Structure formats: C-alpha cells, structure tokens
Amino acid sequence: MVSQIMEKELNKQLNAEMYSGYLYLAMAAYFEDTDLGGFANWMRVQAQEELSHSMRFYDYIIRRGGRVSLDAIEKPKFKWDSPIDVFKQVLSHEITVSGLINNLVDLAIEEKDHATNNFLQWFVEEQVEEEESATAVLNKVTLASESSNGILLVDSEFASRVFSPDSSE
Ligand code: FEO
C-alpha cells in the first residue's frame, strides 16, 4: 500500500506528465500553423509518449491501492519565435521533469518505499534519454537553421517519426 504523501506526489507527477503532453501538443499546433508538418508530427509523437508516461503513474497508483486524483492541467504556452526557440524549451522542460523525478525518488527513499523507488527507476533512465534526445534535436535544428533549406530537410526527416508503445513502456 502506498502512503498518503507518496500517493499525493505520484498524482502530481501524473498531472505533470499530462502537462508535458499538453505542452508538446501546443508546440505541434504552432508547427502546423507555420507549415512545418514534419515538426508537428514529431511533437505529436512526443505528446503520445507523455500520455503513456502519465498512464504509467495512473496504473501504478491503482496497483498500490492508492486513489487516482486528476487535477486541472495548466495551460501551455501558445506561441514561439522559431523552431530553435521551441527546442530550447523542450530541453529546459525535460531538465525540469528530471528534477521532479529525482525529488520523487528522494521521497521514496525517505519513506523506505522500495517498490516505488523501483518503479521510478524506469523514469530515471527515461529522463536520461529525454535530455539526450532533446539536446541532439536542438543541435540539429540549430545547425539546420544556418542554411536556407536546412529546416525543410529536417522537417521531412521528422515527418517519418512514429509512436512506438515499446519505447515508452
Ligand atoms: Fe515524460 Fe518527456 O518525459
């Protein structure tokens, strides 16, 4: 059985993952509006991954005899200045999420909740990947922005990204 404080913090993270999905959907809509359909596709896939992350928390809370409590999702930003601006925010957002996961691990250790600590380790590794991937994409988009057709080439590359449930499980 999960403790009350742990249940509350796991529910907060469920919400934070939903917000990540909302943020990336807002970024997808920005790219749709600027006719970069490949970038929009990349962000839609990212949003799907975040929804699957929130469902991991949803399912885990239930498995531990806790109560899922859904809160309002914060309104994400609406507009960005450029693709570089978007991916700078993706990276800084993922660094923030890594901090949230680390805080949860700290709490699980404090509470001697080994099961939750174990559950969270998947997210510890996932955040390493998220930061790595966001850095790589930011670098690629920064380089691409230096030539006239660079962004269009990246756009066509991003059009082929597909959601793979396996990579988010
Ligand atoms: Fe849920 Fe982008 O990590």
Coordinates of C-alpha atoms and ligand atoms in Angstrom, one line a residue:
M1 CA 0.0 0.0 0.0
V2 CA 1.3 3.4 -0.9
S3 CA 1.5 6.1 1.7
Q4 CA -0.7 9.2 1.6
I5 CA 2.2 11.5 0.9
M6 CA 3.5 9.2 -1.8
E7 CA 0.1 8.9 -3.4
K8 CA -0.2 12.7 -3.5
E9 CA 3.2 13.1 -5.1
L10 CA 2.6 10.3 -7.6
N11 CA -0.7 12.0 -8.6
K12 CA 1.2 15.3 -9.0
Q13 CA 3.6 13.6 -11.4
L14 CA 0.7 12.0 -13.3
N15 CA -0.5 15.6 -13.8
A16 CA 3.0 16.8 -14.8
E17 CA 3.3 14.2 -17.4
M18 CA -0.2 15.2 -18.8
Y19 CA 1.1 18.8 -18.9
S20 CA 4.2 17.7 -20.8
G21 CA 1.8 16.1 -23.4
Y22 CA -0.3 19.3 -23.5
L23 CA 2.9 21.4 -23.9
Y24 CA 4.1 19.3 -26.8
L25 CA 0.6 19.3 -28.4
A26 CA 0.7 23.1 -28.2
M27 CA 4.1 23.0 -29.9
A28 CA 2.7 20.7 -32.6
A29 CA -0.1 23.2 -33.2
Y30 CA 2.5 26.0 -33.5
F31 CA 4.4 24.0 -36.2
E32 CA 1.1 23.2 -38.0
D33 CA 0.5 26.9 -38.1
T34 CA 3.9 27.6 -39.6
D35 CA 3.5 24.8 -42.2
L36 CA 6.2 22.6 -40.7
G37 CA 4.1 19.4 -40.8
G38 CA 7.1 17.1 -40.1
F39 CA 8.0 19.1 -36.9
A40 CA 4.3 18.9 -35.9
N41 CA 4.4 15.2 -36.4
W42 CA 7.5 14.9 -34.2
M43 CA 5.7 16.8 -31.5
R44 CA 2.5 14.7 -31.8
V45 CA 4.6 11.6 -31.2
Q46 CA 6.2 13.3 -28.2
A47 CA 2.8 14.1 -26.8
Q48 CA 1.7 10.5 -27.2
E49 CA 4.8 9.4 -25.3
E50 CA 3.9 11.8 -22.5
L51 CA 0.4 10.4 -22.2
S52 CA 1.8 6.9 -21.9
H53 CA 4.1 8.2 -19.1
S54 CA 1.1 9.6 -17.2
M55 CA -0.7 6.3 -17.6
R56 CA 2.2 4.5 -16.1
F57 CA 1.6 6.6 -12.9
Y58 CA -2.1 6.1 -13.2
D59 CA -1.8 2.3 -13.3
Y60 CA 0.9 2.2 -10.6
I61 CA -1.2 4.2 -8.1
I62 CA -4.0 1.8 -8.6
R63 CA -1.8 -1.3 -8.3
R64 CA -0.5 0.0 -4.9
G65 CA -4.0 0.5 -3.5
G66 CA -4.0 4.3 -4.0
R67 CA -6.6 6.6 -5.4
V68 CA -6.0 8.3 -8.8
S69 CA -6.9 12.0 -8.4
L70 CA -7.0 14.0 -11.6
D71 CA -6.2 17.7 -11.4
A72 CA -6.6 20.6 -13.8
I73 CA -3.9 20.7 -16.5
E74 CA -2.0 24.0 -16.7
K75 CA -2.5 26.0 -19.9
P76 CA 0.6 25.7 -22.0
K77 CA 2.3 28.5 -24.0
F78 CA 0.7 29.3 -27.4
K79 CA 3.4 30.9 -29.5
W80 CA 7.2 30.6 -30.1
D81 CA 9.7 32.6 -32.1
S82 CA 11.3 29.9 -34.1
P83 CA 12.0 26.1 -34.2
I84 CA 15.2 26.8 -32.1
D85 CA 13.1 28.6 -29.5
V86 CA 10.7 25.6 -29.3
F87 CA 13.5 23.1 -28.8
K88 CA 15.3 25.2 -26.3
Q89 CA 12.1 25.0 -24.2
V90 CA 11.8 21.2 -24.8
L91 CA 15.3 20.7 -23.4
S92 CA 14.7 23.0 -20.4
H93 CA 11.3 21.4 -19.8
E94 CA 12.8 17.9 -19.8
I95 CA 15.5 19.0 -17.3
T96 CA 12.7 20.3 -15.1
V97 CA 11.0 16.9 -15.3
S98 CA 14.2 15.1 -14.4
G99 CA 14.3 17.2 -11.3
L100 CA 10.7 16.2 -10.4
I101 CA 11.5 12.5 -10.9
N102 CA 14.6 12.9 -8.7
N103 CA 12.5 14.5 -6.0
L104 CA 10.1 11.6 -6.1
V105 CA 13.0 9.1 -5.8
D106 CA 14.3 11.1 -2.8
L107 CA 10.8 10.8 -1.2
A108 CA 10.6 7.1 -1.9
I109 CA 13.9 6.5 -0.3
E110 CA 12.9 8.7 2.7
E111 CA 9.7 6.7 3.1
K112 CA 11.6 3.4 2.6
D113 CA 9.2 2.7 -0.2
H114 CA 11.4 0.3 -2.2
A115 CA 8.6 -0.7 -4.7
T116 CA 8.0 2.9 -5.7
N117 CA 11.7 3.6 -5.9
N118 CA 12.0 0.6 -8.2
F119 CA 9.0 1.8 -10.3
L120 CA 10.6 5.2 -10.6
Q121 CA 13.9 3.9 -11.9
W122 CA 12.4 3.4 -15.4
F123 CA 11.7 7.2 -15.3
V124 CA 15.3 7.9 -14.2
E125 CA 16.6 6.2 -17.3
E126 CA 13.9 7.7 -19.5
Q127 CA 14.9 11.2 -18.4
V128 CA 18.5 10.5 -19.4
E129 CA 17.1 9.6 -22.8
E130 CA 14.8 12.6 -23.0
E131 CA 17.6 15.0 -22.2
E132 CA 19.9 13.3 -24.6
S133 CA 17.3 13.4 -27.4
A134 CA 16.3 17.0 -26.7
T135 CA 19.9 18.1 -26.8
A136 CA 20.5 16.2 -30.1
V137 CA 17.4 17.7 -31.7
L138 CA 18.2 21.2 -30.5
N139 CA 21.7 20.9 -32.0
K140 CA 20.4 19.6 -35.3
V141 CA 17.8 22.3 -35.6
T142 CA 20.4 25.0 -34.7
L143 CA 22.7 23.7 -37.5
A144 CA 19.8 23.4 -39.9
S145 CA 18.8 27.0 -39.3
E146 CA 22.1 28.2 -40.7
S147 CA 21.2 27.2 -44.3
S148 CA 18.1 28.1 -46.3
N149 CA 16.7 24.7 -46.9
G150 CA 18.1 23.1 -43.7
I151 CA 14.9 23.4 -41.8
L152 CA 12.9 21.8 -44.7
L153 CA 15.2 18.9 -44.8
V154 CA 14.8 18.3 -41.0
D155 CA 11.0 18.8 -41.5
S156 CA 10.9 15.9 -44.0
E157 CA 13.0 13.7 -41.6
F158 CA 10.7 14.4 -38.7
A159 CA 7.7 13.5 -40.8
S160 CA 8.6 9.9 -40.5
R161 CA 8.7 9.6 -36.7
V162 CA 6.1 7.2 -35.4
F163 CA 4.9 6.5 -31.9
S164 CA 6.2 3.2 -30.6
P165 CA 4.5 1.9 -27.5
D166 CA 7.5 -0.3 -26.8
S167 CA 9.8 2.8 -26.4
S168 CA 7.5 4.3 -23.8
E169 CA 6.9 1.1 -21.8
Ligands
FEO1 FE1 7.7 12.2 -19.5 FE2 9.4 13.9 -21.5 O1 9.3 12.7 -20.1

